[in-house]
PDB file of C-alpha atoms in Angstrom:
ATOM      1  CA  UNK A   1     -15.685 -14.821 -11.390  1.00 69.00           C
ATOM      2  CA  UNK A   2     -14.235 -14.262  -8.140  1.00 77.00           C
ATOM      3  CA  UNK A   3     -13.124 -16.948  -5.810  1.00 91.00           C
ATOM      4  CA  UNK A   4     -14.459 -14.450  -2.653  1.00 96.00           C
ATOM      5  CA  UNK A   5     -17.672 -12.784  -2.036  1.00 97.00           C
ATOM      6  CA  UNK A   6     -17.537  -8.885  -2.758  1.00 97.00           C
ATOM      7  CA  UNK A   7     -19.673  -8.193   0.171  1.00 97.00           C
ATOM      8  CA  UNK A   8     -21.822  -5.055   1.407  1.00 97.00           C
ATOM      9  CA  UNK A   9     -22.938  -4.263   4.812  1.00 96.00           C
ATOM     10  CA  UNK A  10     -25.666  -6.076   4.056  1.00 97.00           C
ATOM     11  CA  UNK A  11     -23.757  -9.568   3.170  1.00 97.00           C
ATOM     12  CA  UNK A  12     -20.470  -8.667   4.959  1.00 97.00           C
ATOM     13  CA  UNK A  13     -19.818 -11.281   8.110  1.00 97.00           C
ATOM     14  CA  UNK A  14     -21.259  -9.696  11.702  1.00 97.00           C
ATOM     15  CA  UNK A  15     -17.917  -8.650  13.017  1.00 97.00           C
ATOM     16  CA  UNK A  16     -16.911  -7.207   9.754  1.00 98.00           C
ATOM     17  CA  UNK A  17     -19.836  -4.544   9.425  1.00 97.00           C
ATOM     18  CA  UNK A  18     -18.379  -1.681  11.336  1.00 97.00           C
ATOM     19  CA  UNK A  19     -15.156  -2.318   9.579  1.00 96.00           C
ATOM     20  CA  UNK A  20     -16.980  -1.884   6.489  1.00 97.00           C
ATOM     21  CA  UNK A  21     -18.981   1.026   7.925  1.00 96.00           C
ATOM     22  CA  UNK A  22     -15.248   2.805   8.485  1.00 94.00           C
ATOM     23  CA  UNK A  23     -13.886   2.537   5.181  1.00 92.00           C
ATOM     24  CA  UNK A  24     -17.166   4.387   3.955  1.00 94.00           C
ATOM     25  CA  UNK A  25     -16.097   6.820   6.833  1.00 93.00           C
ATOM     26  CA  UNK A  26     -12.798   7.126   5.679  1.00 87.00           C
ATOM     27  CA  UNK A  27     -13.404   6.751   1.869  1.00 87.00           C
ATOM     28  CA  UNK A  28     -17.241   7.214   1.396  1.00 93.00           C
ATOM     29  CA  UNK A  29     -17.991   3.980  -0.078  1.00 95.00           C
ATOM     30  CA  UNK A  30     -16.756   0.763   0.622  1.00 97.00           C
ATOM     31  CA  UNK A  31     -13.321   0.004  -1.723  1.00 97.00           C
ATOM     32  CA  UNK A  32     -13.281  -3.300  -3.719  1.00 97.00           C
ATOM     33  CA  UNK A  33     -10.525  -4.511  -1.951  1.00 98.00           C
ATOM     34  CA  UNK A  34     -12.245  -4.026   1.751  1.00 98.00           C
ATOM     35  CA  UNK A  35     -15.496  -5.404   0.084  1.00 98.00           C
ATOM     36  CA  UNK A  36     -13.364  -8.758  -0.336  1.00 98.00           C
ATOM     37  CA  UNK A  37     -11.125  -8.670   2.529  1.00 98.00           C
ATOM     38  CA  UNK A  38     -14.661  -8.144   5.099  1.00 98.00           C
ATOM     39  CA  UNK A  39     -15.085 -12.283   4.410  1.00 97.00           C
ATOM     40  CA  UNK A  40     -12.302 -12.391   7.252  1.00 98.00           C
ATOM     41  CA  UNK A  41     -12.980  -9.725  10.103  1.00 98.00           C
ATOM     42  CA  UNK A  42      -9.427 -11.120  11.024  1.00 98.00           C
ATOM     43  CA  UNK A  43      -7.947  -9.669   8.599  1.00 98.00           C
ATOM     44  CA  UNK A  44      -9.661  -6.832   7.512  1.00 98.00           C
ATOM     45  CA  UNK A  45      -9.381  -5.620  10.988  1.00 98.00           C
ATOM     46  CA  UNK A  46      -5.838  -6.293  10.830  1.00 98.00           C
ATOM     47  CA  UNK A  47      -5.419  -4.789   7.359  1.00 98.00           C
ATOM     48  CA  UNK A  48      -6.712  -1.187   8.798  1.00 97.00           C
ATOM     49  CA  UNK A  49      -4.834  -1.080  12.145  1.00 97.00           C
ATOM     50  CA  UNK A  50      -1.689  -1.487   9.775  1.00 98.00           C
ATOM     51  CA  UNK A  51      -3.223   0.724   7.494  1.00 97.00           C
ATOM     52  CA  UNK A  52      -3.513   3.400  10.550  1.00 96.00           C
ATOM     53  CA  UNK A  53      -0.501   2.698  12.173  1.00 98.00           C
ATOM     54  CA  UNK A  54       1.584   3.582   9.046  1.00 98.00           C
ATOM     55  CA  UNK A  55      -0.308   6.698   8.220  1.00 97.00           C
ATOM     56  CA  UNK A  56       1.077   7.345  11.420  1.00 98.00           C
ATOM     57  CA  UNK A  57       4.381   6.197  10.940  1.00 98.00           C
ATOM     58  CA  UNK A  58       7.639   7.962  10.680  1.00 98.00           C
ATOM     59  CA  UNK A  59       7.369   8.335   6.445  1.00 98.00           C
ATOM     60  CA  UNK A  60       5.619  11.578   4.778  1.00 98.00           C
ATOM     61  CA  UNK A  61       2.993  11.259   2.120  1.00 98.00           C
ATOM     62  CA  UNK A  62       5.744  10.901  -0.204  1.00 98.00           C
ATOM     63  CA  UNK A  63       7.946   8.402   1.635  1.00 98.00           C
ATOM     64  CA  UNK A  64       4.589   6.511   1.960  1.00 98.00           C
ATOM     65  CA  UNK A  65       3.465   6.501  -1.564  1.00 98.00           C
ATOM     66  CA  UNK A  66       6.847   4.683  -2.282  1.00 98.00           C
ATOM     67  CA  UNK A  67       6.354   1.862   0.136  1.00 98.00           C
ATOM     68  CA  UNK A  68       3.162   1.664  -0.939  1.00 98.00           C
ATOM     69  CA  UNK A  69       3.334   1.304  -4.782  1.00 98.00           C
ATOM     70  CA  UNK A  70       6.668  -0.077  -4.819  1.00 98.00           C
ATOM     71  CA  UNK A  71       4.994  -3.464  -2.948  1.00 98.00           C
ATOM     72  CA  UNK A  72       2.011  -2.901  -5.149  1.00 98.00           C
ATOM     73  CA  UNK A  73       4.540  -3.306  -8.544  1.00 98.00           C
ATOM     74  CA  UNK A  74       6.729  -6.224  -7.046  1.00 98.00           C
ATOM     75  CA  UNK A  75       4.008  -8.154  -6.176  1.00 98.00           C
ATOM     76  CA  UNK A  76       2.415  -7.666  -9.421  1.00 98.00           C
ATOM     77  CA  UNK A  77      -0.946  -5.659  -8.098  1.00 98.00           C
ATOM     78  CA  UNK A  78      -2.671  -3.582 -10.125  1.00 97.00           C
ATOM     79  CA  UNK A  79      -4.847  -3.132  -7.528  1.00 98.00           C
ATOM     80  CA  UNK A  80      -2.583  -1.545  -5.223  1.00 98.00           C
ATOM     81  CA  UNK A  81      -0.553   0.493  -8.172  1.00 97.00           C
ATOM     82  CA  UNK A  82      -3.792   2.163  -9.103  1.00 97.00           C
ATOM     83  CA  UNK A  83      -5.417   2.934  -5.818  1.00 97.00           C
ATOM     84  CA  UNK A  84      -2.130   4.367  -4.307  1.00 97.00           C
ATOM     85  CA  UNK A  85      -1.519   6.336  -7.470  1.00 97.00           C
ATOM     86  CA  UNK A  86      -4.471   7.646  -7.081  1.00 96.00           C
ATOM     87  CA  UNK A  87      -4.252   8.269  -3.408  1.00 96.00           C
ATOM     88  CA  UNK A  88      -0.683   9.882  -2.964  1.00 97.00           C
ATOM     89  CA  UNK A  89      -1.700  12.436  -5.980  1.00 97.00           C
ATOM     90  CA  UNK A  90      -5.061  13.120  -3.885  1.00 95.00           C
ATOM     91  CA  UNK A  91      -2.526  13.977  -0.446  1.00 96.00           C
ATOM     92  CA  UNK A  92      -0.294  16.329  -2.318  1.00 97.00           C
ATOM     93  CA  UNK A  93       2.555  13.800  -4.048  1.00 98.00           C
ATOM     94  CA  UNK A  94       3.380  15.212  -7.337  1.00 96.00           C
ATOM     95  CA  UNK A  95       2.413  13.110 -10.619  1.00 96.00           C
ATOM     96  CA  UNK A  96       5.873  13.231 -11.954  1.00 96.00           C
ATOM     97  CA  UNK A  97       6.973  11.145  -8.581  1.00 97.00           C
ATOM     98  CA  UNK A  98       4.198   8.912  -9.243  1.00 97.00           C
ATOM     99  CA  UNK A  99       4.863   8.514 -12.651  1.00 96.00           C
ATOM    100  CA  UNK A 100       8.549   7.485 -11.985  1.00 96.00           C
ATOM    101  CA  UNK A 101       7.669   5.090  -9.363  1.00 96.00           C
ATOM    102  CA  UNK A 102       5.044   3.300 -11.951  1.00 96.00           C
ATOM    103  CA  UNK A 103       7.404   2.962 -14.658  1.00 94.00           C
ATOM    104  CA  UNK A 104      10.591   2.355 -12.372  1.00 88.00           C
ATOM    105  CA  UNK A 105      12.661   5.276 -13.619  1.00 87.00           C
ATOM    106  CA  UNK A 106      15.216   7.030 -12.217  1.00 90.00           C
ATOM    107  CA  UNK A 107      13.502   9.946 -11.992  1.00 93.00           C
ATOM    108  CA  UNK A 108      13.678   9.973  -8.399  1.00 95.00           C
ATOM    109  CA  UNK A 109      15.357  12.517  -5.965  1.00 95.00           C
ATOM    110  CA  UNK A 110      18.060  10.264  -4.099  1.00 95.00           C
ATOM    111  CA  UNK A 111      16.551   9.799  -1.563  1.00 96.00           C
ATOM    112  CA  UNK A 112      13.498   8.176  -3.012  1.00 97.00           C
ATOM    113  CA  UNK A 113      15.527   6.246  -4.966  1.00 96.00           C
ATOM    114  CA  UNK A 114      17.382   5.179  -1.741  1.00 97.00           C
ATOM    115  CA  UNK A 115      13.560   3.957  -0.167  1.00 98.00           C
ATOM    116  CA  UNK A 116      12.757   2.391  -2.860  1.00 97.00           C
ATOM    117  CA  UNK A 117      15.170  -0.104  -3.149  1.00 97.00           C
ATOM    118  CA  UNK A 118      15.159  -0.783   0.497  1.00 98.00           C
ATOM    119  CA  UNK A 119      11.229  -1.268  -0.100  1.00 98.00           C
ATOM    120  CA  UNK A 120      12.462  -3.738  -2.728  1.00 98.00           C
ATOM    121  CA  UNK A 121      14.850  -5.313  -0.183  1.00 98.00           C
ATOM    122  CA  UNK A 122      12.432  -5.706   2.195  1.00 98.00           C
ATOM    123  CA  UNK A 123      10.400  -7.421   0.041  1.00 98.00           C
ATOM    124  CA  UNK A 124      12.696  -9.749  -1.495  1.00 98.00           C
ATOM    125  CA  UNK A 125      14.485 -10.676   1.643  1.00 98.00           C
ATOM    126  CA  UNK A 126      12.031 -13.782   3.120  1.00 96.00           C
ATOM    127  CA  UNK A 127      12.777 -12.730   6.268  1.00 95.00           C
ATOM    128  CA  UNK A 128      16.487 -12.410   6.437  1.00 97.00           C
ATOM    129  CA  UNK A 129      17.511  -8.685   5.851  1.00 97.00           C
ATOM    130  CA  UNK A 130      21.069  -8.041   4.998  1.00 97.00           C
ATOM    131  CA  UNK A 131      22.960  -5.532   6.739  1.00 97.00           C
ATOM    132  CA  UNK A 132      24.557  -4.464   3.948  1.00 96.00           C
ATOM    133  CA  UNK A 133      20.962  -3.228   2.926  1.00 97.00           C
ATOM    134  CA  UNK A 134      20.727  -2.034   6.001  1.00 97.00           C
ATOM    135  CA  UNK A 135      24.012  -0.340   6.892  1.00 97.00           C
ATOM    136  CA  UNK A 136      23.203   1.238   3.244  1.00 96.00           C
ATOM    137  CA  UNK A 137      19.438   3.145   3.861  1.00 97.00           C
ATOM    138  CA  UNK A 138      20.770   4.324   7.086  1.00 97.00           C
ATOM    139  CA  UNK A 139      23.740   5.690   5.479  1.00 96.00           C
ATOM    140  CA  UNK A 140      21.093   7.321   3.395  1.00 95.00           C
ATOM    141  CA  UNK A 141      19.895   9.053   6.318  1.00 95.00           C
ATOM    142  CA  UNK A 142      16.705   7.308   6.866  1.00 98.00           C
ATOM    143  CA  UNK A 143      16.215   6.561  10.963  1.00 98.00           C
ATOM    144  CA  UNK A 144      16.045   3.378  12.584  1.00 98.00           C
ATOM    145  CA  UNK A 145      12.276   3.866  12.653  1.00 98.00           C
ATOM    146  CA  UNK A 146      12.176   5.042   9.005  1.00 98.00           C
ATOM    147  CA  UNK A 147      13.517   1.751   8.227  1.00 98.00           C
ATOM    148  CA  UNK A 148      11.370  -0.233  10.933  1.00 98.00           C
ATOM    149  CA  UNK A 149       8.121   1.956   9.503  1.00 98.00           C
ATOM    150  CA  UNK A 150       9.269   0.548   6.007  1.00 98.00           C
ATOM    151  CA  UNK A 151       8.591  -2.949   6.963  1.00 98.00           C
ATOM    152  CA  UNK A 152       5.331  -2.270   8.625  1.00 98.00           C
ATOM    153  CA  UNK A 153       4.368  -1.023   5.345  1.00 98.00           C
ATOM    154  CA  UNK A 154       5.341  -3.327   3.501  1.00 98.00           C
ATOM    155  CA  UNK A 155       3.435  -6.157   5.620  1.00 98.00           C
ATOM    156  CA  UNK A 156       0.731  -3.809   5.267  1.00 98.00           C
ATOM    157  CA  UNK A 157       0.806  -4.306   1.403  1.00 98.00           C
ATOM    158  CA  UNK A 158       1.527  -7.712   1.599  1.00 98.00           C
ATOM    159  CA  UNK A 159      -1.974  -8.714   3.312  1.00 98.00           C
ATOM    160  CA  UNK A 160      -3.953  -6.619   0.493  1.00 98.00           C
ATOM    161  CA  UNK A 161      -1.845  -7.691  -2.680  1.00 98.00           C
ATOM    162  CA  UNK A 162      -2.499 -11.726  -1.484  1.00 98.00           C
ATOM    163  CA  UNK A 163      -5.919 -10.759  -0.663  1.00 98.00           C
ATOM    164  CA  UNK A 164      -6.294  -8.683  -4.381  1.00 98.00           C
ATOM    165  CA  UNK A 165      -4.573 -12.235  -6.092  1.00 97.00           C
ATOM    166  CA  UNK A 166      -7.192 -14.429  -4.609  1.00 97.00           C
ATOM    167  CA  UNK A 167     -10.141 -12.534  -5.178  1.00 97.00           C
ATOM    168  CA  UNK A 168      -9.054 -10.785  -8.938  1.00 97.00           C
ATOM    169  CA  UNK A 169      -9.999  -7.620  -7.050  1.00 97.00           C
ATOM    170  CA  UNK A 170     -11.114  -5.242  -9.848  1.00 97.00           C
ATOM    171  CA  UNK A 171      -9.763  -1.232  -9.550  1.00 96.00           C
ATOM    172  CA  UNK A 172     -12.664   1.232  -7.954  1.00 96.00           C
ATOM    173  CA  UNK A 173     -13.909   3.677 -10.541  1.00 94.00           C
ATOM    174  CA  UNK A 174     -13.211   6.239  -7.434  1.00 91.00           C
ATOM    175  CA  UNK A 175      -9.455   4.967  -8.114  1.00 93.00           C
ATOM    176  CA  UNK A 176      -9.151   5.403 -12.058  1.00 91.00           C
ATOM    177  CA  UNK A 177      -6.783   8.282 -12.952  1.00 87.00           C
ATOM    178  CA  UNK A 178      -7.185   9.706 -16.371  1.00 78.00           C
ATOM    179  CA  UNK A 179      -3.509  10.085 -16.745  1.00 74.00           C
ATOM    180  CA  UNK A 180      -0.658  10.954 -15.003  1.00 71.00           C
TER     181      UNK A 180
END
């Protein structure tokens, strides 16, 4: 049993209905993860404008998809893995990609490769990037807001894959893949 209410419309806190009422905009139902995160309009609210603000970022769908399930496997989410498997196949990233980021191969063009373990650094670094990380993704010509767009992402991440430890936050049917 969960520690957090997954909540509806119905249930969901006052300020957090028409932050529910997007996600079935965006998604057409209301994910797991937003059904649990909706017990703090805070954060949920905070959660999407990250969310939006790194679709628009710098990064392609690809790029993205890194960021994305690379914090997802660090952190140990399942969760996240899943859901932005399923997403970055559903925008146009190709399985094998998504398949070598899941099972950490080096199956990766470089420059993947390259993002990835600056996604890793980022996460890792509590606060205090090196420069040798950085001097390195730049040499791998990323920009400086590649790299900046990196860390929004990963923050991103970060707020879900706490929330998705606290509340157990079970995988959407919606976000099953049969394989990849």
């Amino acid at each position: 049993m969960s520690l957090l209410t997954l909540h509806t419309i119905a249930t969901t806190p006052e300020k957090s209905k028409k932050l529910l009422q997007s996600s079935i905009n965006d998604f057409g139902w209301i994910p797991n993860q937003s059904g649990y995160m909706s017990e703090s309009p805070s954060l949920l609210a905070a959660y999407q404008r990250a969310h939006d603000l790194f679709i628009d970022s710098s990064l392609n769908e690809e790029e993205k998809a890194v960021v994305w399930i690379t914090t997802g496997i660090e952190n140990g989410c399942n969760y996240t893995i899943q859901a932005h498997s399923y997403i970055a196949i559903h925008n146009g990233v190709d399985k094998k990609t998504v398949k070598a980021l899941i099972e950490k191969t080096d199956d990766l063009s470089p420059r993947l490769l390259a993002l990835r373990e600056f996604t890793r650094e980022v996460i890792y670094c509590r606060g205090q990037l090196k420069r040798s990380a950085i001097d390195l993704f730049l040499s791998r010509g990323f920009s400086k807001q590649s790299m900046l767009d990196v860390v929004l992402g990963v923050s991103q991440k970060n707020m879900s894959t706490i929330l998705n430890s606290i509340a157990g936050t079970e995988i959407d049917d919606k976000f099953k893949l049969d394989e990849l």
